[in-house]
């Protein structure tokens, strides 16, 4: 019994290590894990224990619920100096309205509303788990590209919205979501090479 | 192609490119590396990089086909993004006010106005920090072609609800479409773009490029209501996006708008129908680019 327990713990730690090392093997690990459990089943007994085990594993790996794409500070870029001098030539009343609008825009960008992104792999590329992530709606699409490259440990990632087009990296994710969402999710397909040229 | 479309297609901007002096070989005066160009508004800055490098490459410290450094343009220390049409970059970054243009820039017939840009090189890390999309200088034409076709796919998706129309183009069609921009052939361009744009689109691909008080680029959802008269004019869109700036279609009811709508260097009447605006003023990538200009004291 103790040997069996040790085997189980051993296989769990191996599983965790392998998942940390290589995300590509996510699916295969889960299936091999299931086989291990089938063998263990005769020892541990009930299906209930297996379910508990899976539940614990899911919580360990963060596969339950949704993850979050880390935000980047939104930097507001100043205009060229000569152009910004136009502001000095505006009537006082106009300047007040411009200032008020800027404050409103800043307030809106700080609201930090979250939207859902559903990641779909194309071809032979690691599966991102969980597949649905939350991201601040005021982030640029380039943040998603950087997030995928980091998570998948790849130098290049090609992303497409609705399996159709690669958006401008400057585009605001919230605006893409509003324009192209499907069931409240922005569907982003990703690939290690050009998929839709 | 109607008269407006034809005139817009011919619109151009005089540009003077100056190479960053730190990049020049010792002893080379920067004046010798100046490149003067007249560039179509409906084109990309990146397309002239091979020409600039051909003329100035011998004066540069580094190899321009280097994979390490990316060429980029700047205007008064502000990056000029290569992936937007030249016209909208010029209108916004210079804060163009068409009403002031003649008085400001064309004081006599012997004068020409040009936009002075600096060409520099940066590492990929610097590119990312400045928001510049990295590309290799020796494949600048391919980089912009790929970007342009995806812009059209996105525009097609907005106009039609999917990108099937452009995705069904053959490779030859795509090449002809791209060549129509490089060769400045408006007839060929309209023939192919008309295959993508439906007669009564439900949504319009629009980009609003704001420069003041800070740079802000937005792609609002613009749904045209074909069933009634609501939300059909330029004013309707502006009132929704900038309620503080646009109060009335006409400045004749005691309250005044503080901004005006500019596209392709022209002030757009607020009562213009959005669809008409899009069809006549759209750019070569299927999007309609709009900038705002404020009424100054002299206005």
Tab-separated table of C-alpha atoms in Angstrom:
chain	number	residue	atom	x	y	z
A	1	UNK	CA	0.000	0.000	0.000
A	2	UNK	CA	2.786	2.394	0.945
A	3	UNK	CA	4.666	1.431	-2.233
A	4	UNK	CA	1.601	2.223	-4.272
A	5	UNK	CA	1.241	5.574	-2.560
A	6	UNK	CA	4.872	6.372	-3.274
A	7	UNK	CA	4.409	5.407	-6.925
A	8	UNK	CA	1.418	7.693	-7.139
A	9	UNK	CA	3.270	10.605	-5.545
A	10	UNK	CA	6.286	9.875	-7.748
A	11	UNK	CA	4.208	9.909	-10.903
A	12	UNK	CA	2.533	13.162	-9.786
A	13	UNK	CA	5.841	14.923	-9.224
A	14	UNK	CA	7.152	13.619	-12.551
A	15	UNK	CA	4.009	14.878	-14.162
A	16	UNK	CA	4.418	18.335	-12.658
A	17	UNK	CA	8.059	18.531	-13.657
A	18	UNK	CA	7.341	17.458	-17.197
A	19	UNK	CA	4.555	19.989	-17.518
A	20	UNK	CA	6.779	22.714	-16.248
A	21	UNK	CA	9.440	21.762	-18.733
A	22	UNK	CA	7.309	21.337	-21.784
A	23	UNK	CA	3.785	22.521	-22.327
A	24	UNK	CA	3.526	20.429	-25.489
A	25	UNK	CA	2.917	17.334	-23.468
A	26	UNK	CA	-0.141	18.621	-21.636
A	27	UNK	CA	-2.603	16.270	-23.285
A	28	UNK	CA	-0.388	13.191	-23.287
A	29	UNK	CA	0.358	13.654	-19.602
A	30	UNK	CA	-3.288	13.753	-18.707
A	31	UNK	CA	-4.002	10.559	-20.627
A	32	UNK	CA	-0.980	8.711	-19.189
A	33	UNK	CA	-2.003	9.936	-15.780
A	34	UNK	CA	-5.402	8.446	-16.332
A	35	UNK	CA	-3.802	5.086	-17.187
A	36	UNK	CA	-1.787	5.227	-14.003
A	37	UNK	CA	-4.917	5.852	-12.081
A	38	UNK	CA	-6.678	2.949	-13.750
A	39	UNK	CA	-3.930	0.674	-12.481
A	40	UNK	CA	-4.136	2.283	-9.092
A	41	UNK	CA	-7.883	1.936	-9.167
A	42	UNK	CA	-7.859	-1.649	-8.019
A	43	UNK	CA	-5.793	-0.570	-4.995
A	44	UNK	CA	-7.434	2.700	-4.029
A	45	UNK	CA	-10.870	1.462	-4.825
A	46	UNK	CA	-13.449	3.894	-5.917
A	47	UNK	CA	-13.998	6.206	-8.856
A	48	UNK	CA	-14.751	8.900	-6.340
A	49	UNK	CA	-11.109	8.964	-5.306
A	50	UNK	CA	-10.061	9.246	-8.934
A	51	UNK	CA	-12.362	12.203	-9.380
A	52	UNK	CA	-10.975	13.829	-6.261
A	53	UNK	CA	-7.490	13.281	-7.624
A	54	UNK	CA	-8.316	14.901	-10.943
A	55	UNK	CA	-9.962	17.785	-9.167
A	56	UNK	CA	-6.853	18.319	-7.067
A	57	UNK	CA	-4.628	18.079	-10.129
A	58	UNK	CA	-6.711	20.634	-11.967
A	59	UNK	CA	-6.465	23.080	-9.121
A	60	UNK	CA	-2.688	22.468	-8.895
A	61	UNK	CA	-2.267	23.243	-12.567
A	62	UNK	CA	-4.706	26.139	-12.601
A	63	UNK	CA	-6.753	24.436	-15.301
A	64	UNK	CA	-10.001	25.320	-13.670
A	65	UNK	CA	-11.665	28.608	-14.470
A	66	UNK	CA	-9.844	31.265	-16.438
A	67	UNK	CA	-6.346	32.682	-16.355
A	68	UNK	CA	-5.420	36.273	-16.880
A	69	UNK	CA	-3.097	37.828	-19.430
A	70	UNK	CA	-0.709	40.111	-17.511
A	71	UNK	CA	-1.378	43.767	-18.235
A	72	UNK	CA	1.138	46.292	-19.417
A	73	UNK	CA	1.026	49.897	-18.333
A	74	UNK	CA	-0.799	51.839	-21.038
A	75	UNK	CA	1.539	54.626	-22.062
A	76	UNK	CA	-0.064	57.693	-23.572
A	77	UNK	CA	2.237	59.052	-26.234
A	78	UNK	CA	2.776	62.792	-26.442
A	79	UNK	CA	2.395	64.517	-29.822
A	80	UNK	CA	5.311	66.170	-31.637
A	81	UNK	CA	6.324	69.433	-29.979
A	82	UNK	CA	5.294	71.723	-32.846
A	83	UNK	CA	1.877	70.054	-33.024
A	84	UNK	CA	1.307	70.249	-29.277
A	85	UNK	CA	1.724	74.047	-29.558
A	86	UNK	CA	-1.675	74.072	-31.250
A	87	UNK	CA	-3.124	73.598	-27.765
A	88	UNK	CA	-1.748	77.021	-26.796
A	89	UNK	CA	-3.668	78.622	-29.647
A	90	UNK	CA	-7.005	77.160	-28.646
A	91	UNK	CA	-9.685	79.331	-27.033
A	92	UNK	CA	-9.834	78.944	-23.267
A	93	UNK	CA	-13.226	77.244	-23.382
A	94	UNK	CA	-11.919	74.677	-25.897
A	95	UNK	CA	-8.902	73.945	-23.730
A	96	UNK	CA	-11.184	73.237	-20.779
A	97	UNK	CA	-13.244	70.785	-22.851
A	98	UNK	CA	-10.086	69.067	-24.144
A	99	UNK	CA	-8.770	68.742	-20.587
A	100	UNK	CA	-12.100	67.377	-19.376
A	101	UNK	CA	-12.190	64.858	-22.228
A	102	UNK	CA	-8.646	63.741	-21.520
A	103	UNK	CA	-9.545	63.141	-17.875
A	104	UNK	CA	-12.587	61.118	-18.932
A	105	UNK	CA	-10.489	59.046	-21.353
A	106	UNK	CA	-7.883	58.436	-18.674
A	107	UNK	CA	-10.596	57.444	-16.215
A	108	UNK	CA	-12.097	55.022	-18.744
A	109	UNK	CA	-8.708	53.470	-19.496
A	110	UNK	CA	-8.169	52.932	-15.762
A	111	UNK	CA	-11.504	51.188	-15.289
A	112	UNK	CA	-9.750	47.947	-16.135
A	113	UNK	CA	-12.705	46.124	-17.624
A	114	UNK	CA	-11.831	42.546	-18.484
A	115	UNK	CA	-12.790	40.677	-21.623
A	116	UNK	CA	-12.455	36.990	-22.498
A	117	UNK	CA	-10.097	35.640	-25.106
A	118	UNK	CA	-10.379	32.089	-26.372
A	119	UNK	CA	-7.103	30.707	-27.676
A	120	UNK	CA	-7.216	28.055	-30.385
A	121	UNK	CA	-4.048	26.305	-31.593
A	122	UNK	CA	-3.496	25.725	-35.301
A	123	UNK	CA	-1.348	22.793	-36.369
A	124	UNK	CA	1.524	21.426	-34.376
A	125	UNK	CA	1.813	24.016	-31.619
A	126	UNK	CA	1.462	23.526	-27.866
A	127	UNK	CA	-2.050	23.838	-26.498
A	128	UNK	CA	-2.494	26.750	-24.137
A	129	UNK	CA	-4.332	25.806	-20.965
A	130	UNK	CA	-6.652	27.199	-19.879
A	131	UNK	CA	-7.814	28.101	-23.359
A	132	UNK	CA	-9.904	31.040	-22.142
A	133	UNK	CA	-8.044	33.950	-20.571
A	134	UNK	CA	-9.095	37.331	-19.309
A	135	UNK	CA	-7.337	40.522	-20.363
A	136	UNK	CA	-7.842	44.212	-19.669
A	137	UNK	CA	-9.844	45.677	-22.502
A	138	UNK	CA	-7.522	48.695	-22.864
A	139	UNK	CA	-4.434	46.612	-23.731
A	140	UNK	CA	-2.909	46.529	-27.184
A	141	UNK	CA	-2.998	43.314	-29.223
A	142	UNK	CA	0.818	43.223	-29.027
A	143	UNK	CA	0.409	42.274	-25.335
A	144	UNK	CA	-1.350	39.072	-26.416
A	145	UNK	CA	1.430	38.276	-28.881
A	146	UNK	CA	4.052	38.781	-26.161
A	147	UNK	CA	2.014	36.680	-23.702
A	148	UNK	CA	1.728	33.770	-26.142
A	149	UNK	CA	5.410	33.871	-27.038
A	150	UNK	CA	6.323	33.786	-23.352
A	151	UNK	CA	3.861	31.085	-22.357
A	152	UNK	CA	4.640	28.850	-25.326
A	153	UNK	CA	8.364	29.606	-25.178
A	154	UNK	CA	8.470	30.370	-28.873
A	155	UNK	CA	10.353	33.041	-30.775
A	156	UNK	CA	7.548	33.617	-33.294
A	157	UNK	CA	3.804	33.257	-32.905
A	158	UNK	CA	1.293	34.162	-35.612
A	159	UNK	CA	-2.169	35.110	-34.383
A	160	UNK	CA	-5.428	35.361	-36.265
A	161	UNK	CA	-8.871	36.587	-35.296
A	162	UNK	CA	-11.729	34.268	-36.238
A	163	UNK	CA	-9.320	32.249	-38.394
A	164	UNK	CA	-9.306	35.114	-40.864
A	165	UNK	CA	-6.875	37.971	-40.332
A	166	UNK	CA	-3.895	39.076	-38.278
A	167	UNK	CA	-4.787	42.361	-36.572
A	168	UNK	CA	-2.561	45.388	-36.305
A	169	UNK	CA	-0.533	44.922	-33.070
A	170	UNK	CA	-1.487	48.499	-32.091
A	171	UNK	CA	-5.176	47.675	-31.990
A	172	UNK	CA	-6.927	47.834	-28.654
A	173	UNK	CA	-8.090	44.384	-27.541
A	174	UNK	CA	-11.404	45.729	-26.235
A	175	UNK	CA	-12.201	47.213	-29.642
A	176	UNK	CA	-11.335	43.946	-31.388
A	177	UNK	CA	-13.570	42.132	-28.912
A	178	UNK	CA	-16.475	44.501	-29.569
A	179	UNK	CA	-16.088	44.146	-33.318
A	180	UNK	CA	-15.399	40.417	-33.660
A	181	UNK	CA	-16.552	38.647	-30.500
A	182	UNK	CA	-18.299	35.300	-30.734
A	183	UNK	CA	-20.439	34.489	-27.670
A	184	UNK	CA	-18.642	37.157	-25.648
A	185	UNK	CA	-15.201	35.736	-26.488
A	186	UNK	CA	-12.578	37.037	-28.884
A	187	UNK	CA	-11.329	33.958	-30.717
A	188	UNK	CA	-7.582	34.128	-31.288
A	189	UNK	CA	-6.038	31.282	-33.267
A	190	UNK	CA	-2.301	30.912	-32.981
A	191	UNK	CA	0.328	29.093	-34.955
A	192	UNK	CA	4.104	28.739	-35.037
A	193	UNK	CA	4.218	29.563	-38.741
A	194	UNK	CA	2.110	31.525	-41.211
A	195	UNK	CA	-1.325	29.898	-41.375
A	196	UNK	CA	-3.391	32.445	-43.291
A	197	UNK	CA	-1.022	34.342	-45.579
B	1	UNK	CA	-13.817	55.928	-60.249
B	2	UNK	CA	-15.493	59.264	-59.641
B	3	UNK	CA	-13.862	62.714	-59.583
B	4	UNK	CA	-13.411	62.788	-55.785
B	5	UNK	CA	-11.814	59.345	-55.695
B	6	UNK	CA	-9.525	60.287	-58.561
B	7	UNK	CA	-8.388	63.515	-56.883
B	8	UNK	CA	-7.786	61.727	-53.586
B	9	UNK	CA	-5.797	59.013	-55.336
B	10	UNK	CA	-3.528	61.708	-56.775
B	11	UNK	CA	-3.009	63.419	-53.401
B	12	UNK	CA	0.635	63.609	-52.364
B	13	UNK	CA	2.924	64.915	-49.633
B	14	UNK	CA	6.397	66.393	-50.054
B	15	UNK	CA	8.749	64.641	-47.675
B	16	UNK	CA	12.356	65.382	-46.832
B	17	UNK	CA	14.260	62.501	-45.275
B	18	UNK	CA	17.302	63.275	-43.184
B	19	UNK	CA	19.526	60.493	-41.892
B	20	UNK	CA	20.322	60.492	-38.180
B	21	UNK	CA	23.802	62.097	-38.088
B	22	UNK	CA	25.062	59.501	-35.585
B	23	UNK	CA	24.632	56.846	-38.245
B	24	UNK	CA	26.799	58.588	-40.823
B	25	UNK	CA	30.423	57.720	-41.504
B	26	UNK	CA	32.893	60.263	-40.090
B	27	UNK	CA	33.367	63.258	-42.342
B	28	UNK	CA	30.111	62.838	-44.274
B	29	UNK	CA	28.113	66.077	-44.115
B	30	UNK	CA	24.455	65.338	-43.325
B	31	UNK	CA	23.346	67.700	-46.091
B	32	UNK	CA	24.666	65.222	-48.656
B	33	UNK	CA	22.390	62.502	-47.368
B	34	UNK	CA	19.112	64.411	-47.667
B	35	UNK	CA	16.513	62.672	-49.814
B	36	UNK	CA	13.560	64.688	-51.147
B	37	UNK	CA	10.520	62.745	-52.243
B	38	UNK	CA	6.959	63.414	-53.295
B	39	UNK	CA	4.993	60.506	-51.886
B	40	UNK	CA	1.367	59.561	-52.560
B	41	UNK	CA	-0.889	60.051	-49.520
B	42	UNK	CA	-2.375	56.661	-50.289
B	43	UNK	CA	0.862	54.752	-49.831
B	44	UNK	CA	3.267	53.598	-47.123
B	45	UNK	CA	6.488	55.283	-45.977
B	46	UNK	CA	8.188	51.930	-45.705
B	47	UNK	CA	7.975	51.502	-49.477
B	48	UNK	CA	10.540	54.243	-50.011
B	49	UNK	CA	13.141	52.691	-47.688
B	50	UNK	CA	14.932	50.736	-50.455
B	51	UNK	CA	15.204	53.943	-52.499
B	52	UNK	CA	16.514	55.960	-49.531
B	53	UNK	CA	19.042	53.285	-48.631
B	54	UNK	CA	20.135	52.990	-52.239
B	55	UNK	CA	20.948	56.699	-52.265
B	56	UNK	CA	22.433	56.973	-48.806
B	57	UNK	CA	23.705	53.468	-47.993
B	58	UNK	CA	27.314	54.334	-48.886
B	59	UNK	CA	27.334	57.030	-46.190
B	60	UNK	CA	26.077	54.789	-43.394
B	61	UNK	CA	28.140	53.174	-40.649
B	62	UNK	CA	26.098	50.005	-40.569
B	63	UNK	CA	24.979	47.543	-43.175
B	64	UNK	CA	21.393	48.309	-44.112
B	65	UNK	CA	20.609	44.663	-44.755
B	66	UNK	CA	21.563	43.911	-41.177
B	67	UNK	CA	19.134	41.705	-39.247
B	68	UNK	CA	19.987	43.480	-36.008
B	69	UNK	CA	18.815	46.999	-36.781
B	70	UNK	CA	15.425	48.105	-38.008
B	71	UNK	CA	14.991	51.342	-39.977
B	72	UNK	CA	12.389	53.710	-38.575
B	73	UNK	CA	11.143	57.228	-39.169
B	74	UNK	CA	10.623	59.887	-36.561
B	75	UNK	CA	9.167	63.362	-36.531
B	76	UNK	CA	10.301	65.600	-33.675
B	77	UNK	CA	11.230	62.566	-31.563
B	78	UNK	CA	7.877	60.891	-32.165
B	79	UNK	CA	7.922	57.553	-34.032
B	80	UNK	CA	6.121	57.619	-37.370
B	81	UNK	CA	4.495	54.210	-37.681
B	82	UNK	CA	5.184	52.675	-41.076
B	83	UNK	CA	1.998	50.636	-41.056
B	84	UNK	CA	-0.378	53.590	-41.532
B	85	UNK	CA	-0.940	55.440	-44.820
B	86	UNK	CA	1.297	58.474	-45.330
B	87	UNK	CA	-1.678	60.837	-45.614
B	88	UNK	CA	-3.117	60.136	-42.176
B	89	UNK	CA	0.345	60.269	-40.568
B	90	UNK	CA	0.990	63.661	-42.102
B	91	UNK	CA	-2.446	65.068	-41.208
B	92	UNK	CA	-2.268	63.983	-37.590
B	93	UNK	CA	1.375	64.395	-36.669
B	94	UNK	CA	1.577	67.881	-38.174
B	95	UNK	CA	-1.853	68.786	-36.759
B	96	UNK	CA	-3.039	69.784	-40.221
B	97	UNK	CA	-5.864	72.285	-40.346
B	98	UNK	CA	-6.994	72.603	-43.992
B	99	UNK	CA	-8.441	76.069	-43.319
B	100	UNK	CA	-5.011	77.340	-42.265
B	101	UNK	CA	-2.973	75.409	-44.794
B	102	UNK	CA	-2.726	77.977	-47.578
B	103	UNK	CA	-1.982	80.879	-45.225
B	104	UNK	CA	0.587	78.902	-43.279
B	105	UNK	CA	2.441	76.926	-45.910
B	106	UNK	CA	1.932	78.571	-49.281
B	107	UNK	CA	2.733	82.211	-48.721
B	108	UNK	CA	3.959	82.561	-52.283
B	109	UNK	CA	3.843	80.464	-55.438
B	110	UNK	CA	7.596	79.959	-55.264
B	111	UNK	CA	7.377	78.098	-51.972
B	112	UNK	CA	6.760	74.462	-51.359
B	113	UNK	CA	6.028	72.899	-48.027
B	114	UNK	CA	7.665	69.637	-47.061
B	115	UNK	CA	7.461	67.309	-44.117
B	116	UNK	CA	10.865	66.784	-42.538
B	117	UNK	CA	11.406	63.274	-41.207
B	118	UNK	CA	14.464	61.654	-39.726
B	119	UNK	CA	15.459	58.117	-40.602
B	120	UNK	CA	17.161	56.163	-37.866
B	121	UNK	CA	17.891	52.554	-37.020
B	122	UNK	CA	16.964	50.807	-33.822
B	123	UNK	CA	17.248	47.364	-32.264
B	124	UNK	CA	14.211	45.082	-32.057
B	125	UNK	CA	13.922	45.826	-28.306
B	126	UNK	CA	13.820	49.575	-28.945
B	127	UNK	CA	11.277	48.986	-31.712
B	128	UNK	CA	8.954	47.169	-29.334
B	129	UNK	CA	9.292	49.896	-26.718
B	130	UNK	CA	8.423	52.589	-29.245
B	131	UNK	CA	5.500	50.632	-30.667
B	132	UNK	CA	7.215	50.140	-34.026
B	133	UNK	CA	6.444	46.818	-35.659
B	134	UNK	CA	9.843	45.255	-36.413
B	135	UNK	CA	10.740	44.296	-39.980
B	136	UNK	CA	13.947	43.650	-41.874
B	137	UNK	CA	15.013	46.453	-44.184
B	138	UNK	CA	15.816	44.093	-47.052
B	139	UNK	CA	12.287	42.703	-46.970
B	140	UNK	CA	10.388	45.919	-46.260
B	141	UNK	CA	8.172	45.482	-49.345
B	142	UNK	CA	7.149	41.977	-48.284
B	143	UNK	CA	6.508	43.101	-44.689
B	144	UNK	CA	4.142	45.845	-45.748
B	145	UNK	CA	2.448	43.658	-48.363
B	146	UNK	CA	1.648	41.017	-45.731
B	147	UNK	CA	0.406	43.656	-43.327
B	148	UNK	CA	-1.696	45.331	-46.053
B	149	UNK	CA	-3.415	42.114	-47.092
B	150	UNK	CA	-4.400	41.391	-43.488
B	151	UNK	CA	-5.775	44.919	-43.184
B	152	UNK	CA	-7.955	44.172	-46.207
B	153	UNK	CA	-9.041	40.858	-44.671
B	154	UNK	CA	-10.068	42.676	-41.523
B	155	UNK	CA	-11.875	45.384	-43.496
B	156	UNK	CA	-13.589	42.657	-45.546
B	157	UNK	CA	-14.708	40.921	-42.321
B	158	UNK	CA	-16.210	44.146	-40.992
B	159	UNK	CA	-17.947	44.959	-44.272
B	160	UNK	CA	-19.272	41.484	-45.055
B	161	UNK	CA	-19.291	39.575	-41.766
B	162	UNK	CA	-16.472	37.321	-43.009
B	163	UNK	CA	-13.290	37.497	-45.100
B	164	UNK	CA	-14.420	35.050	-47.793
B	165	UNK	CA	-14.486	37.612	-50.598
B	166	UNK	CA	-10.804	38.464	-50.317
B	167	UNK	CA	-9.783	34.958	-49.317
B	168	UNK	CA	-11.254	33.728	-52.598
B	169	UNK	CA	-8.891	36.017	-54.523
B	170	UNK	CA	-6.295	34.034	-56.463
B	171	UNK	CA	-2.610	34.709	-55.846
B	172	UNK	CA	-2.601	36.493	-59.177
B	173	UNK	CA	-5.476	38.756	-58.086
B	174	UNK	CA	-3.672	39.597	-54.853
B	175	UNK	CA	-0.523	40.414	-56.782
B	176	UNK	CA	-2.466	42.609	-59.242
B	177	UNK	CA	-4.177	44.333	-56.304
B	178	UNK	CA	-0.835	45.086	-54.664
B	179	UNK	CA	0.750	46.168	-57.947
B	180	UNK	CA	-2.110	48.619	-58.468
B	181	UNK	CA	-0.844	50.476	-55.387
B	182	UNK	CA	2.830	50.282	-56.315
B	183	UNK	CA	2.132	51.355	-59.895
B	184	UNK	CA	-0.473	53.953	-58.857
B	185	UNK	CA	-3.151	52.429	-61.084
B	186	UNK	CA	-6.508	53.641	-59.704
B	187	UNK	CA	-8.675	51.767	-62.228
B	188	UNK	CA	-7.143	48.397	-61.423
B	189	UNK	CA	-7.340	49.192	-57.708
B	190	UNK	CA	-11.033	50.128	-57.859
B	191	UNK	CA	-11.889	47.075	-59.976
B	192	UNK	CA	-10.490	44.748	-57.338
B	193	UNK	CA	-11.561	46.665	-54.233
B	194	UNK	CA	-15.147	46.809	-55.566
B	195	UNK	CA	-15.195	43.006	-55.490
B	196	UNK	CA	-14.700	43.181	-51.717
B	197	UNK	CA	-16.929	46.113	-50.764
B	198	UNK	CA	-20.660	45.354	-50.771
B	199	UNK	CA	-23.142	47.934	-52.060
B	200	UNK	CA	-24.940	48.232	-48.736
B	201	UNK	CA	-22.525	47.287	-45.972
B	202	UNK	CA	-23.882	46.961	-42.466
B	203	UNK	CA	-20.643	47.968	-40.755
B	204	UNK	CA	-17.774	50.207	-41.830
B	205	UNK	CA	-14.037	49.825	-41.104
B	206	UNK	CA	-12.988	53.195	-39.675
B	207	UNK	CA	-9.864	54.315	-37.829
B	208	UNK	CA	-9.810	57.550	-35.831
B	209	UNK	CA	-6.291	58.866	-35.334
B	210	UNK	CA	-6.241	61.527	-32.615
B	211	UNK	CA	-3.128	63.536	-31.918
B	212	UNK	CA	-4.171	66.045	-29.267
B	213	UNK	CA	-3.794	66.203	-26.363
B	214	UNK	CA	-2.157	62.748	-26.606
B	215	UNK	CA	-1.815	60.267	-29.456
B	216	UNK	CA	-4.718	57.848	-29.509
B	217	UNK	CA	-5.721	55.486	-32.331
B	218	UNK	CA	-9.131	53.838	-32.179
B	219	UNK	CA	-11.175	51.488	-34.339
B	220	UNK	CA	-14.780	52.148	-33.329
B	221	UNK	CA	-17.624	49.823	-34.227
B	222	UNK	CA	-19.597	51.707	-36.874
B	223	UNK	CA	-22.934	50.126	-37.691
B	224	UNK	CA	-24.967	51.805	-40.380
B	225	UNK	CA	-28.659	51.680	-39.716
B	226	UNK	CA	-30.172	51.042	-43.149
B	227	UNK	CA	-33.686	50.695	-41.796
B	228	UNK	CA	-34.189	54.246	-40.579
B	229	UNK	CA	-32.479	57.571	-40.590
B	230	UNK	CA	-30.610	57.102	-37.330
B	231	UNK	CA	-26.848	56.950	-37.244
B	232	UNK	CA	-26.056	57.665	-40.823
B	233	UNK	CA	-24.006	60.843	-40.903
B	234	UNK	CA	-20.470	61.799	-39.957
B	235	UNK	CA	-21.970	63.897	-37.163
B	236	UNK	CA	-23.754	60.846	-35.683
B	237	UNK	CA	-20.434	59.036	-35.402
B	238	UNK	CA	-18.568	62.034	-34.015
B	239	UNK	CA	-21.302	62.841	-31.517
B	240	UNK	CA	-21.114	59.266	-30.203
B	241	UNK	CA	-17.300	59.087	-30.065
B	242	UNK	CA	-16.585	62.674	-28.954
B	243	UNK	CA	-19.727	64.050	-27.304
B	244	UNK	CA	-17.762	66.929	-25.776
B	245	UNK	CA	-16.353	68.084	-29.113
B	246	UNK	CA	-19.347	67.783	-31.426
B	247	UNK	CA	-22.610	69.367	-30.363
B	248	UNK	CA	-24.398	70.331	-33.581
B	249	UNK	CA	-24.356	69.444	-37.245
B	250	UNK	CA	-24.280	73.160	-38.008
B	251	UNK	CA	-22.783	75.842	-35.781
B	252	UNK	CA	-25.941	77.912	-36.018
B	253	UNK	CA	-27.902	77.141	-32.889
B	254	UNK	CA	-25.842	78.969	-30.304
B	255	UNK	CA	-23.651	75.991	-29.375
B	256	UNK	CA	-20.456	75.411	-31.264
B	257	UNK	CA	-18.396	72.388	-32.166
B	258	UNK	CA	-14.818	72.707	-31.046
B	259	UNK	CA	-13.345	70.224	-33.509
B	260	UNK	CA	-13.610	69.357	-37.179
B	261	UNK	CA	-13.232	66.108	-39.062
B	262	UNK	CA	-10.310	65.731	-41.457
B	263	UNK	CA	-9.678	62.968	-43.960
B	264	UNK	CA	-7.135	62.956	-46.775
B	265	UNK	CA	-6.214	66.533	-45.848
B	266	UNK	CA	-9.781	67.777	-46.397
B	267	UNK	CA	-12.351	69.033	-43.904
B	268	UNK	CA	-15.390	66.785	-44.085
B	269	UNK	CA	-18.912	68.240	-43.788
B	270	UNK	CA	-20.595	66.751	-40.719
B	271	UNK	CA	-23.849	66.187	-42.572
B	272	UNK	CA	-22.166	63.856	-45.081
B	273	UNK	CA	-23.560	60.323	-45.106
B	274	UNK	CA	-21.159	57.844	-43.532
B	275	UNK	CA	-21.455	55.374	-46.393
B	276	UNK	CA	-20.712	58.060	-48.986
B	277	UNK	CA	-17.798	59.213	-46.825
B	278	UNK	CA	-16.407	55.703	-46.637
B	279	UNK	CA	-16.817	54.879	-50.315
B	280	UNK	CA	-15.123	58.073	-51.497
B	281	UNK	CA	-12.438	58.555	-48.855
B	282	UNK	CA	-11.380	55.005	-47.929
B	283	UNK	CA	-7.692	54.256	-47.981
B	284	UNK	CA	-5.808	51.659	-49.999
B	285	UNK	CA	-6.126	49.134	-47.148
B	286	UNK	CA	-9.921	49.200	-47.006
B	287	UNK	CA	-10.092	51.394	-43.879
B	288	UNK	CA	-11.289	54.962	-43.694
B	289	UNK	CA	-8.852	57.115	-41.718
B	290	UNK	CA	-10.113	60.161	-39.850
B	291	UNK	CA	-8.232	62.776	-37.847
B	292	UNK	CA	-9.528	65.638	-35.732
B	293	UNK	CA	-8.493	69.250	-35.824
B	294	UNK	CA	-9.533	71.845	-33.248
B	295	UNK	CA	-10.889	75.274	-34.074
B	296	UNK	CA	-8.159	77.701	-33.007
B	297	UNK	CA	-8.575	81.346	-32.035
B	298	UNK	CA	-7.751	82.411	-35.600
B	299	UNK	CA	-10.578	80.174	-36.900
